């Protein structure tokens, strides 16, 4: 008899995706009217959800162990690297708001970095579960594993997109630690990564300005600190219980991108502190159930794959929220299940489908 998927993962996912659609409407209906319909962003998101649902059903019918082969991992990694290189080419990659992160195929635009995240997870899950791999050896076992994540990091950094690039390295580190790497070795890699990130942040005038504005955004209200200042005003307006769903004012052309990178600020203004905590609790529940699947899966490849998928969604949530509340410099990173982006939500849903697939192989509660 085929085991059922993990109900904790399934229900927390459904709760997140449905809540995300409601919040997206509240965040986007004002600006969406410029396109002729207050529902245009939601409809576009629903198309992505539909594609994601089809992808989930397809993935659930597969034996996930079939992905533990060189062809699957190398094909996805190779395709991701090629697309990331294409994005970096002027005239090929689509430039928007000073960043070149998108490729256009007909009427569709997508960010190759979204695919690269999960290609990296599949690559590492296979590499770490290979017989004879000893991650406790620094130069021969550990360092080679960071070649692919490091290449993706550098290519995404060119866009520039430090938060997405950083999330790839963070999740790679989490997966390697899950596989038994030494904390001392990971500390050395972490120091090197922090040094590289600091150099990158200080290497250009606009990055230095953004860094300074994050420390005191209201001192830079007319330029680099504007977006974060408006976000903090949204949270301040929301108070404990919020102004009511859809009643917040910051989305009325004050807060840039309320439907995408800063959608959590809309949660804070409309639903208040308690509503924000509730949304974060949904993400925490999803991460808890996802990690539980990883711990109970008897197959090492499946365990690492489940842990990587869960970690990526959790890390992306933490980084997005940290930016929106002013704990990190402002940078573009969507909130999973909430931010507008049909391609992004469909890829994340496909990854969740893979997590649900793996959950059927985990020990029952």
Coordinates of C-alpha atoms in Angstrom, one line a residue:
X1 CA 0.0 0.0 0.0
X2 CA 1.4 3.4 -0.9
X3 CA 2.0 5.7 2.0
X4 CA 0.3 9.0 2.3
X5 CA 2.2 12.2 2.0
X6 CA 3.1 14.1 5.2
X7 CA 0.0 16.0 6.3
X8 CA 1.9 18.6 8.3
X9 CA 3.8 19.6 5.2
X10 CA 0.7 19.5 3.0
X11 CA -1.5 21.5 5.3
X12 CA 1.1 24.1 6.2
X13 CA 1.9 24.5 2.4
X14 CA -1.8 25.0 1.6
X15 CA -2.3 27.5 4.4
X16 CA 0.7 29.5 3.1
X17 CA -0.3 29.5 -0.5
X18 CA -3.9 30.5 0.2
X19 CA -2.9 33.2 2.7
X20 CA -0.3 34.4 0.2
X21 CA -3.0 34.9 -2.5
X22 CA -5.2 36.9 -0.1
X23 CA -2.3 39.1 1.0
X24 CA -1.2 39.6 -2.6
X25 CA -4.6 40.9 -3.6
X26 CA -4.5 43.3 -0.6
X27 CA -1.0 44.5 -1.6
X28 CA -1.6 44.8 -5.4
X29 CA -5.1 45.9 -6.1
X30 CA -4.4 49.6 -6.1
X31 CA -1.4 49.5 -8.5
X32 CA -3.0 46.7 -10.5
X33 CA -5.8 49.0 -11.6
X34 CA -3.3 50.7 -13.9
X35 CA -3.4 47.5 -15.9
X36 CA -7.1 47.7 -16.2
X37 CA -8.1 45.2 -13.5
X38 CA -7.5 45.2 -9.7
X39 CA -7.1 41.4 -10.0
X40 CA -4.4 41.4 -12.6
X41 CA -1.5 40.4 -10.3
X42 CA -3.7 37.8 -8.6
X43 CA -4.7 36.3 -11.9
X44 CA -1.1 36.1 -13.0
X45 CA -0.2 34.5 -9.7
X46 CA -3.0 32.0 -10.1
X47 CA -1.6 31.0 -13.5
X48 CA 1.7 30.3 -11.8
X49 CA -0.1 28.3 -9.1
X50 CA -1.9 26.3 -11.7
X51 CA 1.4 25.4 -13.5
X52 CA 2.9 24.7 -10.1
X53 CA 0.0 22.3 -9.2
X54 CA 0.5 20.4 -12.4
X55 CA 4.2 20.2 -11.7
X56 CA 3.5 18.9 -8.2
X57 CA 1.3 16.2 -9.5
X58 CA 3.9 15.2 -12.1
X59 CA 6.7 15.1 -9.4
X60 CA 4.5 13.1 -7.0
X61 CA 4.1 10.3 -9.6
X62 CA 7.8 9.9 -9.9
X63 CA 10.2 7.8 -7.8
X64 CA 12.4 10.6 -6.4
X65 CA 15.3 8.2 -6.3
X66 CA 15.5 8.4 -10.1
X67 CA 16.9 11.9 -9.6
X68 CA 19.9 10.4 -7.9
X69 CA 21.8 10.0 -11.1
X70 CA 24.5 12.0 -12.9
X71 CA 22.3 12.9 -15.9
X72 CA 19.6 14.6 -13.8
X73 CA 21.9 16.6 -11.6
X74 CA 24.3 17.6 -14.4
X75 CA 21.5 18.6 -16.8
X76 CA 19.8 20.9 -14.3
X77 CA 23.1 22.4 -13.1
X78 CA 24.4 22.8 -16.6
X79 CA 21.2 24.4 -17.8
X80 CA 21.1 26.7 -14.7
X81 CA 24.7 27.9 -15.3
X82 CA 24.1 28.5 -19.0
X83 CA 21.0 30.6 -18.2
X84 CA 22.8 32.6 -15.6
X85 CA 25.5 33.3 -18.1
X86 CA 22.9 34.5 -20.6
X87 CA 21.4 36.8 -18.1
X88 CA 24.8 38.5 -17.6
X89 CA 25.0 39.3 -21.3
X90 CA 23.8 42.9 -22.2
X91 CA 21.0 42.7 -24.6
X92 CA 20.0 39.2 -23.6
X93 CA 19.3 39.6 -20.0
X94 CA 16.4 41.9 -19.2
X95 CA 17.4 45.0 -17.3
X96 CA 14.9 46.3 -14.7
X97 CA 15.6 48.8 -11.9
X98 CA 19.3 48.7 -12.3
X99 CA 19.5 44.9 -12.2
X100 CA 19.8 42.3 -15.0
X101 CA 18.1 39.2 -13.5
X102 CA 15.5 38.2 -16.0
X103 CA 15.3 36.3 -19.3
X104 CA 12.3 36.8 -21.6
X105 CA 10.9 33.9 -23.6
X106 CA 8.0 35.2 -25.7
X107 CA 5.5 36.9 -23.3
X108 CA 7.1 35.3 -20.3
X109 CA 9.9 36.6 -18.1
X110 CA 11.7 34.5 -15.5
X111 CA 14.7 34.6 -13.2
X112 CA 17.1 31.7 -13.9
X113 CA 18.4 32.1 -10.3
X114 CA 15.1 30.5 -9.1
X115 CA 15.9 27.4 -11.0
X116 CA 19.5 27.5 -9.9
X117 CA 18.6 27.3 -6.2
X118 CA 17.0 23.9 -6.6
X119 CA 19.5 22.6 -9.1
X120 CA 22.2 23.2 -6.6
X121 CA 20.2 21.4 -3.9
X122 CA 19.8 18.3 -6.2
X123 CA 23.5 18.4 -7.1
X124 CA 24.6 18.6 -3.4
X125 CA 22.1 15.9 -2.3
X126 CA 23.5 13.5 -4.9
X127 CA 27.2 14.4 -4.2
X128 CA 26.8 14.2 -0.4
X129 CA 25.1 10.8 -0.6
X130 CA 27.6 9.3 -3.0
X131 CA 29.6 6.3 -1.5
X132 CA 33.0 7.3 -0.4
X133 CA 32.3 11.0 0.1
X134 CA 34.0 12.1 3.3
X135 CA 33.0 15.7 4.1
X136 CA 35.2 15.6 7.2
X137 CA 38.2 16.1 4.9
X138 CA 38.6 19.8 4.1
X139 CA 40.5 19.9 0.8
X140 CA 39.5 16.6 -0.8
X141 CA 36.0 16.1 0.6
X142 CA 34.5 19.5 1.5
X143 CA 36.0 22.2 -0.8
X144 CA 35.1 20.5 -4.1
X145 CA 31.4 20.5 -3.1
X146 CA 31.4 24.3 -3.1
X147 CA 32.6 24.7 -6.7
X148 CA 29.0 24.6 -8.2
X149 CA 27.4 26.7 -5.4
X150 CA 30.4 29.1 -5.7
X151 CA 30.0 29.4 -9.5
X152 CA 26.3 30.1 -9.1
X153 CA 27.0 32.7 -6.3
X154 CA 29.4 34.6 -8.5
X155 CA 27.1 34.6 -11.6
X156 CA 24.1 35.8 -9.5
X157 CA 26.3 38.4 -7.9
X158 CA 26.9 39.9 -11.3
X159 CA 23.2 40.7 -11.7
X160 CA 23.6 42.0 -8.9
X161 CA 21.5 40.0 -6.4
X162 CA 23.5 39.5 -3.2
X163 CA 20.6 38.0 -1.1
X164 CA 19.8 35.3 -3.6
X165 CA 23.5 34.5 -4.1
X166 CA 23.9 34.4 -0.4
X167 CA 20.9 32.1 0.1
X168 CA 22.6 29.6 -2.2
X169 CA 25.8 29.5 -0.1
X170 CA 23.8 29.4 3.2
X171 CA 21.7 26.4 2.1
X172 CA 24.8 24.7 0.7
X173 CA 26.4 25.1 4.1
X174 CA 23.3 23.7 5.9
X175 CA 23.3 20.6 3.7
X176 CA 27.0 20.0 4.2
X177 CA 26.5 20.3 7.9
X178 CA 23.6 17.8 7.7
X179 CA 26.0 15.4 6.0
X180 CA 28.4 15.6 8.9
X181 CA 31.0 18.3 8.0
X182 CA 33.2 19.7 10.8
X183 CA 32.0 23.0 12.3
X184 CA 35.6 24.3 12.3
X185 CA 35.9 23.7 8.6
X186 CA 32.5 25.4 7.9
X187 CA 33.6 28.3 10.1
X188 CA 36.7 28.8 7.9
X189 CA 34.5 28.8 4.8
X190 CA 32.0 31.2 6.6
X191 CA 34.8 33.7 7.4
X192 CA 35.9 33.6 3.8
X193 CA 32.4 34.1 2.6
X194 CA 31.8 37.0 5.0
X195 CA 35.0 38.7 3.8
X196 CA 33.9 38.3 0.2
X197 CA 30.5 39.7 1.0
X198 CA 32.0 42.7 2.8
X199 CA 34.3 43.5 0.0
X200 CA 31.4 43.3 -2.5
X201 CA 29.2 45.5 -0.3
X202 CA 31.9 48.2 -0.1
X203 CA 33.3 48.0 -3.7
X204 CA 30.7 50.4 -5.3
X205 CA 29.4 53.7 -4.2
X206 CA 25.8 52.8 -4.5
X207 CA 26.3 49.6 -2.4
X208 CA 28.1 51.6 0.3
X209 CA 25.2 54.1 0.3
X210 CA 22.7 51.3 0.6
X211 CA 24.6 49.8 3.5
X212 CA 24.7 53.2 5.3
X213 CA 21.0 53.8 4.6
X214 CA 20.1 50.4 6.1
X215 CA 21.7 51.5 9.4
X216 CA 19.7 54.7 9.5
X217 CA 17.1 54.8 6.7
X218 CA 15.4 58.0 7.8
X219 CA 18.6 59.9 7.4
X220 CA 18.5 58.9 3.7
X221 CA 14.8 59.2 3.2
X222 CA 15.0 61.0 -0.1
X223 CA 17.2 58.4 -1.8
X224 CA 18.6 55.0 -0.7
X225 CA 16.7 54.8 2.5
X226 CA 13.3 55.6 1.0
X227 CA 12.0 52.0 0.6
X228 CA 13.0 50.8 4.0
X229 CA 11.7 54.0 5.7
X230 CA 8.3 53.4 4.0
X231 CA 8.4 49.8 5.1
X232 CA 9.1 50.7 8.7
X233 CA 6.3 53.3 8.6
X234 CA 3.9 50.5 7.4
X235 CA 4.8 48.4 10.5
X236 CA 4.4 51.4 12.7
X237 CA 1.0 52.1 11.3
X238 CA -0.1 48.5 11.7
X239 CA 0.5 48.4 15.5
X240 CA -0.6 45.3 17.3
X241 CA -3.7 44.4 15.3
X242 CA -3.3 46.1 12.0
X243 CA -5.5 48.6 10.0
X244 CA -7.5 45.8 8.5
X245 CA -7.0 43.7 5.4
X246 CA -6.5 45.9 2.4
X247 CA -6.9 49.1 4.4
X248 CA -3.2 50.0 4.8
X249 CA -2.1 53.2 3.1
X250 CA 1.6 52.5 2.2
X251 CA 0.7 50.6 -1.0
X252 CA -0.9 53.8 -2.4
X253 CA 2.3 54.6 -4.3
X254 CA 4.3 55.2 -1.1
X255 CA 6.0 51.8 -0.6
X256 CA 7.8 50.6 -3.8
X257 CA 7.0 47.0 -4.8
X258 CA 4.4 46.2 -2.1
X259 CA 3.4 43.1 -4.1
X260 CA 6.8 41.6 -4.4
X261 CA 9.9 42.1 -2.3
X262 CA 8.2 44.2 0.4
X263 CA 4.9 42.3 0.6
X264 CA 5.6 41.4 4.3
X265 CA 5.4 45.2 5.1
X266 CA 1.8 45.0 3.8
X267 CA 1.2 42.1 6.2
X268 CA 2.5 44.3 9.0
X269 CA 0.4 47.3 8.2
X270 CA -2.9 45.4 7.4
X271 CA -2.7 42.7 10.0
X272 CA -0.4 44.2 12.6
X273 CA 2.1 42.5 14.9
X274 CA -0.1 39.5 15.7
X275 CA -0.8 39.0 12.0
X276 CA 2.9 39.1 11.2
X277 CA 3.7 36.6 13.9
X278 CA 0.9 34.3 12.6
X279 CA 2.4 34.4 9.1
X280 CA 5.9 33.7 10.5
X281 CA 4.3 30.8 12.5
X282 CA 3.0 29.3 9.3
X283 CA 6.5 29.3 7.8
X284 CA 7.9 27.9 11.0
X285 CA 5.4 25.1 10.9
X286 CA 6.3 24.3 7.3
X287 CA 10.0 24.3 8.2
X288 CA 9.4 22.1 11.2
X289 CA 7.4 19.5 9.2
X290 CA 9.9 19.6 6.3
X291 CA 12.9 19.0 8.6
X292 CA 10.9 16.2 10.3
X293 CA 10.6 14.5 6.9
X294 CA 14.3 14.9 6.3
X295 CA 15.1 13.4 9.7
X296 CA 12.8 10.4 9.3
X297 CA 13.7 9.5 5.7
X298 CA 15.8 6.4 5.7
X299 CA 17.3 7.1 2.3
X300 CA 20.3 9.5 2.6
X301 CA 19.7 11.1 -0.7
X302 CA 16.1 11.7 0.1
X303 CA 16.9 13.1 3.5
X304 CA 19.4 15.6 2.2
X305 CA 17.1 16.6 -0.7
X306 CA 14.2 17.2 1.8
X307 CA 16.5 19.1 4.1
X308 CA 17.8 21.3 1.3
X309 CA 14.4 22.2 0.0
X310 CA 13.1 23.0 3.4
X311 CA 16.2 25.1 4.3
X312 CA 15.9 27.1 1.0
X313 CA 12.3 28.1 1.7
X314 CA 13.1 28.9 5.4
X315 CA 16.3 30.8 4.6
X316 CA 14.5 32.8 1.9
X317 CA 11.8 33.7 4.3
X318 CA 14.2 34.8 7.0
X319 CA 16.3 36.9 4.6
X320 CA 13.2 38.6 3.1
X321 CA 11.7 39.5 6.5
X322 CA 15.1 40.7 7.8
X323 CA 15.4 43.1 4.9
X324 CA 11.8 44.4 5.3
X325 CA 12.2 45.1 9.0
X326 CA 15.6 46.7 8.6
X327 CA 17.9 44.0 9.9
X328 CA 19.7 43.7 6.6
X329 CA 20.5 46.0 3.7
X330 CA 17.7 46.4 1.1
X331 CA 18.1 43.8 -1.7
X332 CA 15.6 42.0 -3.9
X333 CA 14.5 38.6 -2.6
X334 CA 10.8 37.5 -2.8
X335 CA 8.9 36.0 0.1
X336 CA 8.0 32.4 -0.9
X337 CA 4.3 31.8 -1.6
X338 CA 3.4 35.5 -1.1
X339 CA 5.4 37.7 -3.5
X340 CA 4.1 38.1 -7.0
X341 CA 5.9 36.0 -9.6
X342 CA 4.2 33.2 -11.5
X343 CA 7.5 31.4 -12.5
X344 CA 8.9 31.7 -8.9
X345 CA 5.8 30.3 -7.3
X346 CA 5.5 27.4 -9.8
X347 CA 9.2 26.4 -9.2
X348 CA 8.7 26.5 -5.4
X349 CA 5.5 24.4 -5.7
X350 CA 7.4 21.9 -7.7
X351 CA 10.0 21.7 -5.0
X352 CA 7.3 21.2 -2.4
X353 CA 5.9 18.4 -4.5
X354 CA 9.3 16.7 -4.3
X355 CA 9.3 17.2 -0.6
X356 CA 5.9 15.6 -0.3
X357 CA 7.1 12.7 -2.5
X358 CA 10.0 12.1 -0.2
X359 CA 7.7 12.2 2.8
X360 CA 6.0 9.0 1.7
X361 CA 9.3 7.2 2.2
X362 CA 9.8 8.6 5.8
X363 CA 9.1 6.6 8.9
X364 CA 5.5 7.0 10.0
X365 CA 4.7 9.0 13.2

